[in-house]
Amino acid sequence: MKTGFFLKLARSNISKNRRFFIPRILSEAGLLCVFYIVFTLKSDERLLEIRGGEYIGMFMSIGVAVMTLLSVILLLYINSFLMKQRKREFGVYNILGLEKRHIDRVLFHETAISSLVSVALGLLTGVLLYKLCSLLICRLLGAEIVLGFYFISVRNLVISGLLFMALDLLTYGINCVTIAKLKPVELLSSANVGEREPKVKWLLLVLGVLALGGGYYISVTTESPLKAIALFFVAVILVIIGTYFLFVAGSIFVLKALKKNQKFYYNKKRMPAVSGLLYRMKQNAVGLASIAILATGVLVMISTTVSLYAGQEETLRRNYPQDYYLSARHVEWNQEGDLTFSQEIPLDTLTRVVKQEAEKNGLTVQDIKRQEYLMVTYLYENDTLICKRADRSASDLKGLSVITYITEDMYRSLGGEPLNLAADEVAVCPMDIRKSGFDRPEITVEGDTYRVKTTVPLFPIQSGMDAAATNCYGIVVADESVLEHLYEQQKQAYGEAASDYTRRIAVSFEDRTIDGEVGDQLEQDVGDALNEEVSSWRQEGSLSFTYSTVWDARASVMGMYGSLLFLGILLGLVCLFATALIVYYKQISEGYEDRTRFQILQKVGMSRREVRQTINSQVLLVFFLPLVVASIHLAFAFPILEKLLHVLLLSSTSLFVICSLITFGVFAAVYTLIYTATARTYYKIVR
């Protein structure tokens, strides 16, 4: 046979089966478009010019991996659906004289046509939308638009296109193998396979309960944020496995149990509904489980990333009560690289220079506080804080504690109330926002026991970061002698790695929304002024600065949260699109099956209205079951997600609750619209 015959037949098949092929082509084009955008954002070095842009490449690398996995799964699912619907058609070809190798050639031409159209459309759309996505990510990061922020990479176009062509080639190979294994009679009857009543798969049922229960247990019982990071993906895998197994086996178990209940089952309305659901769940369990998993992915990604982005200002206010923290030393080194001289720059000098340079840059200083504290890392073992290096084991990381010490005089100078502490007494403040108090009557540090006289609601020293992954406390001690004793203890234990006293000024400006460029200029001017002043005291050596600023923190937080939000929105839309696609194909398969069921139920005496009500109730239950399951997954995932967000510095649990509820409400509305829109195809087929 001539090649033109197979090409013509392939084009005719695509046209006649456009109800199947058009969604498949658009799906692959959409996946390729998103993959190209994420892949290009990852490799666009100009993004490093944006403040906070260093996070984009890191998070987009994750996005590339996720998009590759989603593309493989979805394209294989679509191909499986198309083959199931068309096996009868291929059987007819075989009986009419076409050999299997001829059917393979038809499939090759169909695959080639749909693949070329999908790749061309996907790459064209990706190039057009990349500009829009780059503008969006600049907006999320609060950055100026980079001039010429359009980017067409031939390398990225080629890699993206070849990847999806390779996936199409993979599906073609799977189809050839499938057809080679089937006989013509099996091809003709394959559409009706699975009509026998399903049996309960007890092994899958037990494994599903154990897997889902294990995933839920990990989420609910995990306390340490560090442990939550390690166990989160374990819990995700268990929940995915449990969801698939319970949809396949659990649904059949429940329906079988209802069928055995004679009082419930032998009813004009219930009997056809339960019987029909048995066959629906057998044939559609995997697809429905996929919808539930994708829906959960949408809810988790959107709710968490929106929560982080919306709460960034609160995060900054909590971790940076002042705007600019500065300390400086004059140091000298010998030729061997050893430190020979170190002297702190007086805080009076720092204060004067900062006021002077702030005025030059048009900034008004509201307040300057002097702070002195000691921050020490301990391991909590046997109810005792000990100076010991943490290893990589989970038990050590879980017991990691960071303690910030100040004297009562320093506490009062920073606005605290008199505490009247004795030498063996302390006041404690949990710096973890999830903890409202301290419930222990005493604290033991390296064998020395201190009685907890009171807890203080707010610790006046912030380190410029939130030790979210550790037990972080602020402790007020009686006087300098107690603080010096604690210093010597950790100095003896840690040696050169021991913590030193931190003496710094904390500056507050009237305008907290200081532009990064203005802030950078202030830092440079302060450094130049201090260098000039110190050089008049001592010609040798150099200045060593330690500082943290709210404008640098804002750029970092916006870069991290903005990149996460962009990726969350993009992947959330892909999962939503995949959900809509699976629902659409499910509606088609349900329609072809129910067309026969309509006729059978009417022949056994049910009216057309009763038949329609029965089948409609089944379809509604089947398609909205994944939404219910997704909401349950989200509820059980909340505890571990809250801990993960705490590691990412989210300060407000209530904000996460609100964002989760809003996300679920919006998704439920969109899911209902998807169902309503795709249901039209279902009713056209049934009628």
XYZ file of C-alpha atoms in Angstrom:
687
model
C 0.000 0.000 0.000
C 1.133 3.507 -0.728
C 2.212 5.839 2.042
C -0.354 8.366 0.851
C -3.119 5.920 1.719
C -2.019 5.673 5.357
C -1.577 9.438 5.608
C -5.029 10.033 4.148
C -6.559 7.451 6.479
C -4.787 9.027 9.479
C -6.095 12.490 8.590
C -9.587 11.060 8.155
C -9.382 9.318 11.555
C -8.279 12.503 13.300
C -11.139 14.414 11.704
C -13.772 11.799 12.586
C -12.402 11.410 16.144
C -11.821 15.110 16.745
C -13.790 14.843 19.996
C -10.832 12.787 21.254
C -7.915 14.293 19.319
C -8.528 18.025 19.777
C -8.351 17.844 23.626
C -5.275 15.639 23.293
C -3.502 18.112 20.987
C -4.455 21.106 23.148
C -3.361 19.262 26.300
C 0.086 18.474 24.951
C 0.443 22.020 23.618
C -0.516 23.454 27.023
C 1.917 21.205 28.883
C 4.704 22.075 26.436
C 3.926 25.793 26.772
C 4.245 25.703 30.570
C 7.341 23.491 30.423
C 9.056 25.916 28.018
C 8.218 28.900 30.234
C 9.506 27.245 33.428
C 12.582 25.865 31.662
C 13.403 29.261 30.169
C 12.907 31.118 33.451
C 15.319 28.658 35.036
C 18.034 29.365 32.476
C 17.528 33.130 31.933
C 20.589 34.650 33.609
C 19.166 38.171 33.368
C 16.855 37.302 36.256
C 19.884 37.451 38.546
C 19.873 41.219 37.993
C 16.630 41.453 39.967
C 16.815 41.817 43.752
C 15.758 38.439 45.095
C 16.108 36.878 41.647
C 18.559 34.248 42.902
C 15.597 32.174 44.119
C 13.963 31.957 40.680
C 16.430 29.485 39.185
C 16.282 27.240 42.249
C 12.484 27.008 42.359
C 12.119 26.792 38.585
C 14.433 23.755 38.630
C 11.882 22.078 40.870
C 9.181 23.215 38.456
C 10.984 21.607 35.501
C 11.120 18.254 37.314
C 7.452 18.433 38.342
C 6.318 19.463 34.848
C 8.257 16.603 33.268
C 6.617 14.099 35.616
C 3.126 15.558 35.111
C 3.577 15.578 31.324
C 4.589 11.912 31.251
C 1.661 10.870 33.459
C -0.973 12.913 31.626
C 0.123 12.023 28.102
C 0.206 8.329 28.983
C -3.250 8.626 30.559
C -4.699 10.392 27.503
C -3.134 7.822 25.198
C -4.566 4.978 27.288
C -8.033 6.490 27.084
C -7.831 7.018 23.314
C -6.682 3.444 22.711
C -9.478 2.039 24.845
C -12.065 3.976 22.858
C -10.593 3.032 19.473
C -9.731 -0.652 19.880
C -13.022 -1.667 18.273
C -12.177 0.564 15.303
C -8.771 -1.115 14.901
C -10.448 -4.516 15.137
C -12.692 -3.602 12.209
C -9.613 -2.544 10.199
C -8.005 -5.897 10.947
C -11.065 -7.884 9.840
C -11.392 -5.796 6.654
C -7.909 -6.830 5.571
C -5.448 -4.441 7.183
C -2.629 -6.262 8.946
C -1.379 -5.109 12.345
C 1.697 -3.583 10.734
C -0.625 -1.515 8.562
C -2.543 -0.376 11.653
C 0.826 0.564 13.199
C 1.571 2.734 10.151
C -1.806 4.462 10.484
C -1.056 5.074 14.154
C 2.370 6.425 13.238
C 0.899 8.994 10.862
C -1.772 9.966 13.414
C 0.905 10.350 16.102
C 3.175 12.337 13.777
C 0.413 14.741 12.745
C -0.893 15.355 16.266
C 2.656 15.592 17.668
C 3.832 18.175 15.121
C 0.700 20.289 15.600
C 0.985 20.064 19.410
C 4.691 20.936 19.489
C 4.326 23.849 17.054
C 1.315 25.253 18.918
C 2.914 24.708 22.331
C 6.225 26.377 21.471
C 4.515 29.302 19.752
C 2.249 29.870 22.751
C 5.187 29.484 25.148
C 7.225 32.131 23.326
C 4.265 34.518 23.271
C 3.398 33.999 26.945
C 6.981 34.125 28.243
C 6.951 37.909 28.129
C 3.750 38.016 30.174
C 5.139 35.545 32.709
C 8.376 37.503 33.055
C 6.387 40.685 33.733
C 4.293 38.839 36.317
C 7.300 37.462 38.170
C 8.914 40.912 38.229
C 5.704 42.277 39.722
C 5.600 39.535 42.362
C 9.210 40.269 43.314
C 8.534 44.008 43.481
C 11.309 44.595 40.927
C 11.695 46.995 38.055
C 11.059 45.475 34.633
C 14.346 44.445 33.021
C 14.746 46.233 29.721
C 14.377 43.926 26.762
C 12.766 41.295 28.958
C 11.825 39.105 26.061
C 13.754 35.945 25.528
C 13.741 33.365 22.742
C 16.248 30.592 23.283
C 16.740 28.266 20.328
C 18.353 25.758 22.672
C 15.332 25.738 24.992
C 12.942 25.481 22.043
C 14.788 22.472 20.665
C 15.103 20.692 24.022
C 11.443 21.283 24.906
C 10.198 20.175 21.498
C 12.378 17.053 21.419
C 11.264 16.050 24.918
C 7.596 16.042 23.973
C 8.259 14.367 20.626
C 10.060 11.651 22.584
C 6.983 11.253 24.792
C 4.809 10.943 21.680
C 7.186 8.320 20.328
C 6.913 6.469 23.640
C 3.107 6.415 23.430
C 3.320 5.174 19.837
C 5.573 2.320 20.914
C 3.166 1.388 23.716
C 0.266 1.380 21.231
C 2.120 -0.889 18.808
C 2.901 -3.355 21.580
C -0.722 -3.278 22.767
C -2.125 -3.983 19.288
C 0.436 -6.714 18.657
C -0.736 -8.611 21.739
C -4.459 -8.487 20.908
C -6.424 -10.703 18.546
C -9.036 -9.236 16.154
C -11.872 -10.630 18.267
C -10.352 -9.074 21.378
C -10.042 -5.745 19.586
C -13.735 -5.852 18.699
C -14.846 -6.815 22.201
C -12.337 -4.731 24.164
C -14.766 -1.861 24.681
C -16.979 -4.179 26.703
C -14.233 -5.683 28.868
C -14.934 -5.334 32.569
C -18.710 -5.800 32.504
C -18.618 -8.664 35.020
C -19.342 -7.646 38.593
C -16.084 -6.620 40.323
C -14.660 -8.443 43.327
C -13.151 -6.891 46.434
C -9.347 -6.857 46.235
C -8.583 -7.430 49.894
C -4.832 -6.948 49.647
C -5.243 -3.530 48.001
C -7.904 -2.610 50.557
C -5.661 -3.418 53.531
C -2.608 -1.752 51.974
C -4.704 1.306 51.092
C -5.973 1.708 54.653
C -2.465 1.287 56.074
C -0.876 3.686 53.563
C -3.496 6.410 53.966
C -3.554 5.994 57.739
C 0.245 6.163 57.829
C 0.319 9.359 55.799
C -2.321 10.972 57.996
C -0.526 9.805 61.159
C 2.770 11.363 60.049
C 1.045 14.673 59.321
C -0.861 14.839 62.607
C 1.869 13.615 64.975
C 5.014 15.258 63.568
C 6.041 18.053 65.937
C 9.493 19.176 64.835
C 9.579 21.419 61.737
C 12.916 19.881 60.733
C 11.424 16.415 60.971
C 8.406 17.650 58.998
C 10.691 18.543 56.095
C 12.123 15.035 56.015
C 8.784 13.243 56.436
C 6.559 15.420 54.244
C 7.351 13.613 50.997
C 7.032 10.241 52.718
C 3.536 11.261 53.834
C 2.687 12.484 50.315
C 3.721 9.165 48.738
C 1.734 7.180 51.321
C -1.382 9.306 50.759
C -1.108 8.926 46.967
C -0.743 5.140 47.263
C -3.587 4.962 49.783
C -5.858 7.091 47.607
C -5.396 4.890 44.529
C -5.783 1.632 46.455
C -8.897 2.761 48.326
C -10.574 4.098 45.206
C -9.919 0.776 43.495
C -10.716 -1.582 46.396
C -12.376 0.503 49.106
C -15.186 1.800 46.925
C -16.047 -1.745 45.792
C -15.957 -2.940 49.413
C -18.434 -0.267 50.526
C -20.792 -0.879 47.593
C -20.650 -4.640 48.114
C -21.514 -4.156 51.776
C -24.521 -2.023 50.796
C -25.589 -4.674 48.320
C -25.527 -7.375 51.008
C -27.841 -5.282 53.188
C -31.166 -6.535 51.839
C -33.316 -3.869 53.502
C -31.185 -1.147 51.947
C -30.482 -2.724 48.558
C -33.857 -4.090 47.453
C -35.399 -0.727 46.713
C -36.546 0.655 43.358
C -34.205 3.643 43.619
C -31.246 2.133 45.478
C -30.781 -1.160 43.641
C -29.981 0.296 40.166
C -27.928 3.069 41.759
C -25.710 0.713 43.803
C -25.442 -1.823 40.975
C -24.512 0.876 38.478
C -21.930 2.389 40.811
C -20.224 -0.986 41.160
C -19.414 -1.014 37.438
C -18.587 2.697 37.319
C -16.081 2.461 40.170
C -14.420 -0.607 38.682
C -13.819 1.139 35.375
C -13.187 4.668 36.653
C -11.487 4.228 40.040
C -7.975 5.042 38.820
C -9.141 8.132 36.928
C -11.146 9.390 39.907
C -8.190 8.811 42.235
C -6.053 10.843 39.814
C -8.588 13.676 39.963
C -8.514 13.560 43.785
C -4.698 13.698 43.872
C -4.546 16.541 41.327
C -7.243 18.465 43.190
C -5.294 18.063 46.428
C -2.173 19.303 44.640
C -4.007 22.419 43.463
C -5.338 23.145 46.951
C -1.979 22.626 48.663
C 0.129 24.597 46.177
C -2.185 27.588 45.887
C -3.105 27.879 49.579
C 0.484 27.608 50.838
C 2.100 29.952 48.325
C -0.651 32.567 48.632
C -0.350 32.398 52.442
C 3.394 32.977 52.291
C 3.128 35.872 49.872
C 0.238 37.545 51.681
C 2.001 37.270 55.056
C 5.395 38.602 54.013
C 5.021 42.040 55.642
C 3.992 40.455 58.931
C 7.010 38.172 58.659
C 9.276 41.178 58.171
C 7.724 43.080 61.085
C 8.191 40.134 63.427
C 11.789 39.385 62.452
C 12.871 42.993 61.933
C 11.293 45.235 64.579
C 14.037 47.735 63.643
C 15.276 48.500 60.153
C 19.055 48.488 60.338
C 21.328 46.485 62.672
C 25.026 47.372 62.678
C 28.179 46.394 64.535
C 31.797 46.859 63.439
C 35.327 45.886 64.462
C 38.774 47.079 63.524
C 40.912 43.989 62.801
C 44.479 43.238 61.741
C 45.980 40.031 60.305
C 49.590 38.883 59.988
C 51.120 37.361 56.864
C 50.191 33.853 58.020
C 46.548 34.847 58.148
C 46.289 34.906 61.950
C 44.247 37.574 63.698
C 46.618 39.857 65.620
C 44.343 42.730 66.630
C 40.591 43.156 67.129
C 38.798 46.122 68.641
C 35.081 46.941 68.599
C 34.069 50.294 67.178
C 32.297 52.186 69.988
C 28.513 52.258 69.684
C 28.617 56.045 70.128
C 30.684 56.298 66.952
C 28.317 54.011 65.051
C 25.322 56.041 66.215
C 26.825 59.354 65.166
C 27.924 58.105 61.730
C 24.577 56.447 60.957
C 22.637 59.620 61.855
C 24.960 61.703 59.713
C 24.797 59.438 56.630
C 21.059 58.838 56.963
C 20.449 62.576 56.755
C 22.587 62.744 53.602
C 20.414 60.069 51.992
C 17.151 61.770 52.920
C 16.243 59.309 55.691
C 14.850 60.364 59.068
C 16.062 58.362 62.068
C 13.191 57.650 64.442
C 15.077 55.758 67.123
C 18.416 54.071 67.805
C 18.744 51.365 70.449
C 21.929 49.827 71.794
C 21.807 46.073 72.122
C 24.127 43.547 73.756
C 23.359 39.840 73.841
C 24.830 36.333 73.673
C 23.346 33.713 71.338
C 24.294 30.082 72.032
C 23.248 26.835 70.323
C 22.571 23.833 72.575
C 21.291 20.292 72.311
C 18.421 19.391 74.608
C 19.123 15.990 76.143
C 17.742 14.446 79.351
C 15.983 17.687 80.317
C 19.298 19.567 80.111
C 20.716 22.101 77.661
C 24.232 20.962 76.810
C 26.947 22.411 74.613
C 27.401 19.715 71.987
C 27.837 19.813 68.233
C 24.758 18.557 66.370
C 25.240 15.719 63.928
C 22.909 14.929 61.019
C 20.757 12.453 62.929
C 17.075 13.251 63.351
C 17.292 13.002 67.154
C 20.036 15.636 67.367
C 18.311 17.990 64.944
C 15.040 17.635 66.826
C 16.767 18.632 70.083
C 18.526 21.641 68.607
C 17.859 24.792 70.662
C 18.971 28.386 70.164
C 19.052 30.576 73.278
C 19.531 34.357 73.237
C 20.708 35.750 76.598
C 20.483 39.348 77.845
C 20.884 40.870 81.289
C 18.016 42.412 83.224
C 19.610 45.855 82.845
C 19.639 45.447 79.057
C 16.047 44.189 79.136
C 14.919 47.269 81.061
C 16.897 49.637 78.808
C 15.001 48.218 75.833
C 11.610 48.944 77.387
C 11.045 45.930 79.644
C 9.499 45.988 83.115
C 11.606 45.422 86.296
C 12.000 41.692 87.004
C 14.166 41.719 90.179
C 15.911 38.483 89.296
C 18.205 36.648 91.695
C 21.419 35.035 90.442
C 19.713 31.635 90.094
C 16.544 33.015 88.451
C 15.681 33.719 84.827
C 12.782 35.072 82.779
C 11.938 33.172 79.599
C 10.279 34.207 76.348
C 9.457 31.594 73.650
C 10.461 33.211 70.341
C 8.434 30.639 68.431
C 5.055 32.271 67.742
C 3.316 28.910 68.103
C 4.213 28.815 71.803
C 2.350 31.160 74.117
C 4.296 30.372 77.285
C 6.925 28.266 79.011
C 5.568 25.444 81.158
C 8.740 24.273 82.923
C 9.521 25.541 86.452
C 13.279 25.471 85.851
C 15.980 25.314 83.172
C 19.218 23.340 83.460
C 22.193 24.564 81.423
C 25.368 22.451 81.517
C 24.481 21.186 85.010
C 23.471 24.595 86.427
C 19.794 24.907 87.316
C 17.925 28.221 87.058
C 14.411 28.769 88.371
C 11.985 30.294 85.872
C 10.593 33.236 87.788
C 8.316 34.484 85.012
C 7.710 34.448 81.288
C 7.843 37.650 79.271
C 5.446 38.213 76.349
C 7.946 39.912 74.025
C 11.693 39.570 73.793
C 13.334 42.865 72.791
C 16.204 41.285 70.836
C 15.568 39.858 67.382
C 18.417 38.249 65.511
C 17.097 39.293 62.106
C 15.992 35.732 61.359
C 13.442 33.341 62.731
C 14.910 30.112 64.101
C 11.748 28.378 62.991
C 13.307 24.964 62.659
C 14.613 24.978 66.241
C 13.420 25.559 69.773
C 14.193 29.269 70.015
C 13.998 31.103 73.336
C 15.025 34.442 74.751
C 16.281 34.359 78.349
C 16.813 37.287 80.715
C 19.476 36.653 83.396
C 20.147 38.620 86.565
C 23.401 40.438 85.711
C 26.709 40.467 83.867
C 28.296 37.854 86.125
C 25.665 35.247 85.190
C 26.006 36.118 81.523
C 29.783 35.832 81.742
C 29.457 32.398 83.376
C 27.243 31.186 80.519
C 29.717 32.623 78.023
C 32.663 30.777 79.586
C 30.725 27.490 79.653
C 30.094 27.478 75.908
C 33.571 28.907 75.191
C 35.159 25.973 76.972
C 32.945 23.479 75.121
C 33.090 24.923 71.587
C 36.567 26.501 71.579
C 37.183 28.638 68.487
C 33.631 27.854 67.251
C 32.097 29.404 70.379
C 29.685 32.315 70.145
C 30.872 35.794 71.045
C 29.008 38.716 72.506
C 27.083 40.786 69.982
C 27.094 44.532 70.557
C 25.213 46.513 67.958
C 22.920 49.414 67.281
C 19.353 48.870 66.055
C 18.090 51.779 63.950
C 14.461 52.559 63.161
C 13.575 54.952 60.339
C 10.299 56.813 59.954
C 9.740 55.218 56.563
C 9.885 51.402 56.804
C 9.424 50.893 53.066
C 12.974 51.921 52.245
C 13.960 51.262 48.656
C 16.752 48.743 48.221
C 18.913 51.128 46.216
C 18.606 53.841 48.888
C 19.453 51.282 51.551
C 22.496 50.043 49.633
C 23.722 53.609 49.232
C 23.304 54.197 52.975
C 25.341 51.062 53.756
C 28.101 52.167 51.399
C 28.183 55.698 52.831
C 28.271 54.416 56.416
C 31.154 52.065 55.529
C 33.130 54.838 53.815
C 32.592 57.224 56.725
C 33.663 54.659 59.330
C 36.738 53.675 57.317
C 37.750 57.314 57.048
C 37.247 57.907 60.753
C 38.992 54.754 61.962
C 41.958 55.313 59.633
C 42.736 58.457 61.654
C 43.020 56.297 64.794
C 45.048 53.410 63.361
C 46.570 53.146 59.907
C 46.879 49.354 59.725
C 44.107 46.774 59.381
C 40.574 47.063 58.113
C 36.985 47.268 59.255
C 34.825 44.166 59.630
C 31.093 44.878 59.482
C 28.218 42.778 60.720
C 24.850 44.097 59.672
C 21.373 43.064 58.624
C 18.739 45.287 57.066
C 15.036 45.186 56.488
C 15.442 46.140 52.810
C 17.748 43.187 52.129
C 15.351 40.937 54.033
C 12.404 42.289 52.041
C 14.172 41.554 48.753
C 15.052 38.052 49.938
C 11.562 37.320 51.255
C 9.856 38.703 48.152
C 12.243 36.759 45.930
C 11.559 33.504 47.749
C 7.820 33.968 48.262
C 7.251 35.554 44.848
C 9.048 32.719 43.047
C 7.105 30.155 45.073
C 3.809 31.918 44.367
C 4.516 32.082 40.638
C 5.468 28.405 40.542
C 2.485 27.497 42.724
C 0.082 29.355 40.439
C 1.622 27.822 37.313
C 1.639 24.251 38.620
C -1.768 24.762 40.200
C -3.182 25.780 36.829
C -1.551 22.757 35.200
C -3.108 20.455 37.811
C -6.451 22.198 37.354
C -6.148 21.796 33.598
C -5.285 18.123 34.051
C -8.301 17.720 36.320
C -10.561 19.277 33.690
C -9.075 17.029 31.024
C -9.651 13.838 33.021
C -13.193 14.939 33.882
C -13.860 15.604 30.189
C -12.637 12.181 29.102
C -14.534 10.570 31.969
C -17.720 12.267 30.798
C -17.190 10.831 27.318
C -16.581 7.297 28.582
C -19.548 7.573 30.970
C -21.725 8.806 28.105
C -20.985 5.851 25.821
C -21.565 3.384 28.649
C -24.762 5.052 29.883
C -26.288 5.159 26.423
C -26.613 1.377 26.632
C -27.663 1.481 30.296
C -30.515 3.860 29.453
C -31.924 1.306 27.063
C -31.496 -1.651 29.438
C -33.100 0.085 32.432
C -36.063 1.189 30.328
C -36.553 -2.382 29.087
C -36.814 -3.675 32.677
C -39.708 -1.316 33.437
C -38.244 2.010 34.600
C -39.541 5.214 33.087
C -37.233 7.523 31.175
C -37.405 10.053 34.013
C -36.512 7.449 36.648
C -33.641 6.173 34.543
C -32.283 9.683 34.077
C -32.542 10.467 37.799
C -30.780 7.212 38.704
C -27.888 7.703 36.303
C -27.573 11.422 37.080
C -27.265 10.659 40.796
C -24.535 8.108 40.026
C -22.623 10.516 37.794
C -22.830 13.334 40.329
C -21.584 11.079 43.116
C -18.737 9.730 41.006
C -17.506 13.122 39.834
C -17.803 14.967 43.155
C -16.309 12.178 45.266
C -12.737 13.304 44.366
C -13.546 16.820 45.601
C -14.671 15.438 48.962
C -11.554 13.266 49.192
C -9.341 16.254 48.321
C -10.900 18.307 51.125
C -10.220 15.474 53.599
C -6.608 15.209 52.395
C -6.154 18.972 52.841
C -7.603 18.870 56.370
C -5.240 16.088 57.444
C -2.286 17.726 55.670
C -2.839 20.994 57.529
C -0.675 20.176 60.612
C 2.442 19.216 58.665
C 1.948 22.027 56.134
C 1.702 24.515 58.980
C 5.085 23.352 60.293
C 6.659 23.540 56.838
C 5.342 27.077 56.415
C 6.785 27.957 59.797
C 10.198 26.899 58.494
C 9.583 29.307 55.603
C 8.895 32.041 58.199
C 5.099 32.234 57.914
C 4.009 33.778 61.192
C 0.222 33.539 61.009
C -1.579 30.215 61.211
C -4.914 32.013 60.923
C -3.804 33.471 57.575
C -3.066 29.965 56.308
C -6.509 28.791 57.474
C -8.225 31.677 55.673
C -6.221 31.151 52.465
C -6.963 27.404 52.557
C -10.705 27.968 52.951
C -10.808 30.569 50.184
C -8.734 28.357 47.882
C -11.030 25.406 48.496
C -14.139 27.532 47.880
C -12.764 28.910 44.607
C -11.568 25.486 43.461
C -14.936 23.885 44.303
C -16.696 26.553 42.229
C -14.294 26.069 39.304
C -14.621 22.283 39.568
C -18.406 22.617 39.440
C -18.108 24.780 36.317
C -15.813 22.191 34.727
C -18.307 19.447 35.495
C -21.211 21.504 34.146
C -19.364 22.355 30.931
C -18.187 18.806 30.269
C -21.606 17.363 31.174
C -22.967 18.810 27.933
C -20.801 16.350 26.009
C -22.109 13.539 28.210
C -25.773 14.369 27.543
C -25.183 14.711 23.797
C -23.754 11.178 23.703
C -26.468 9.671 25.918
C -29.283 11.193 23.889
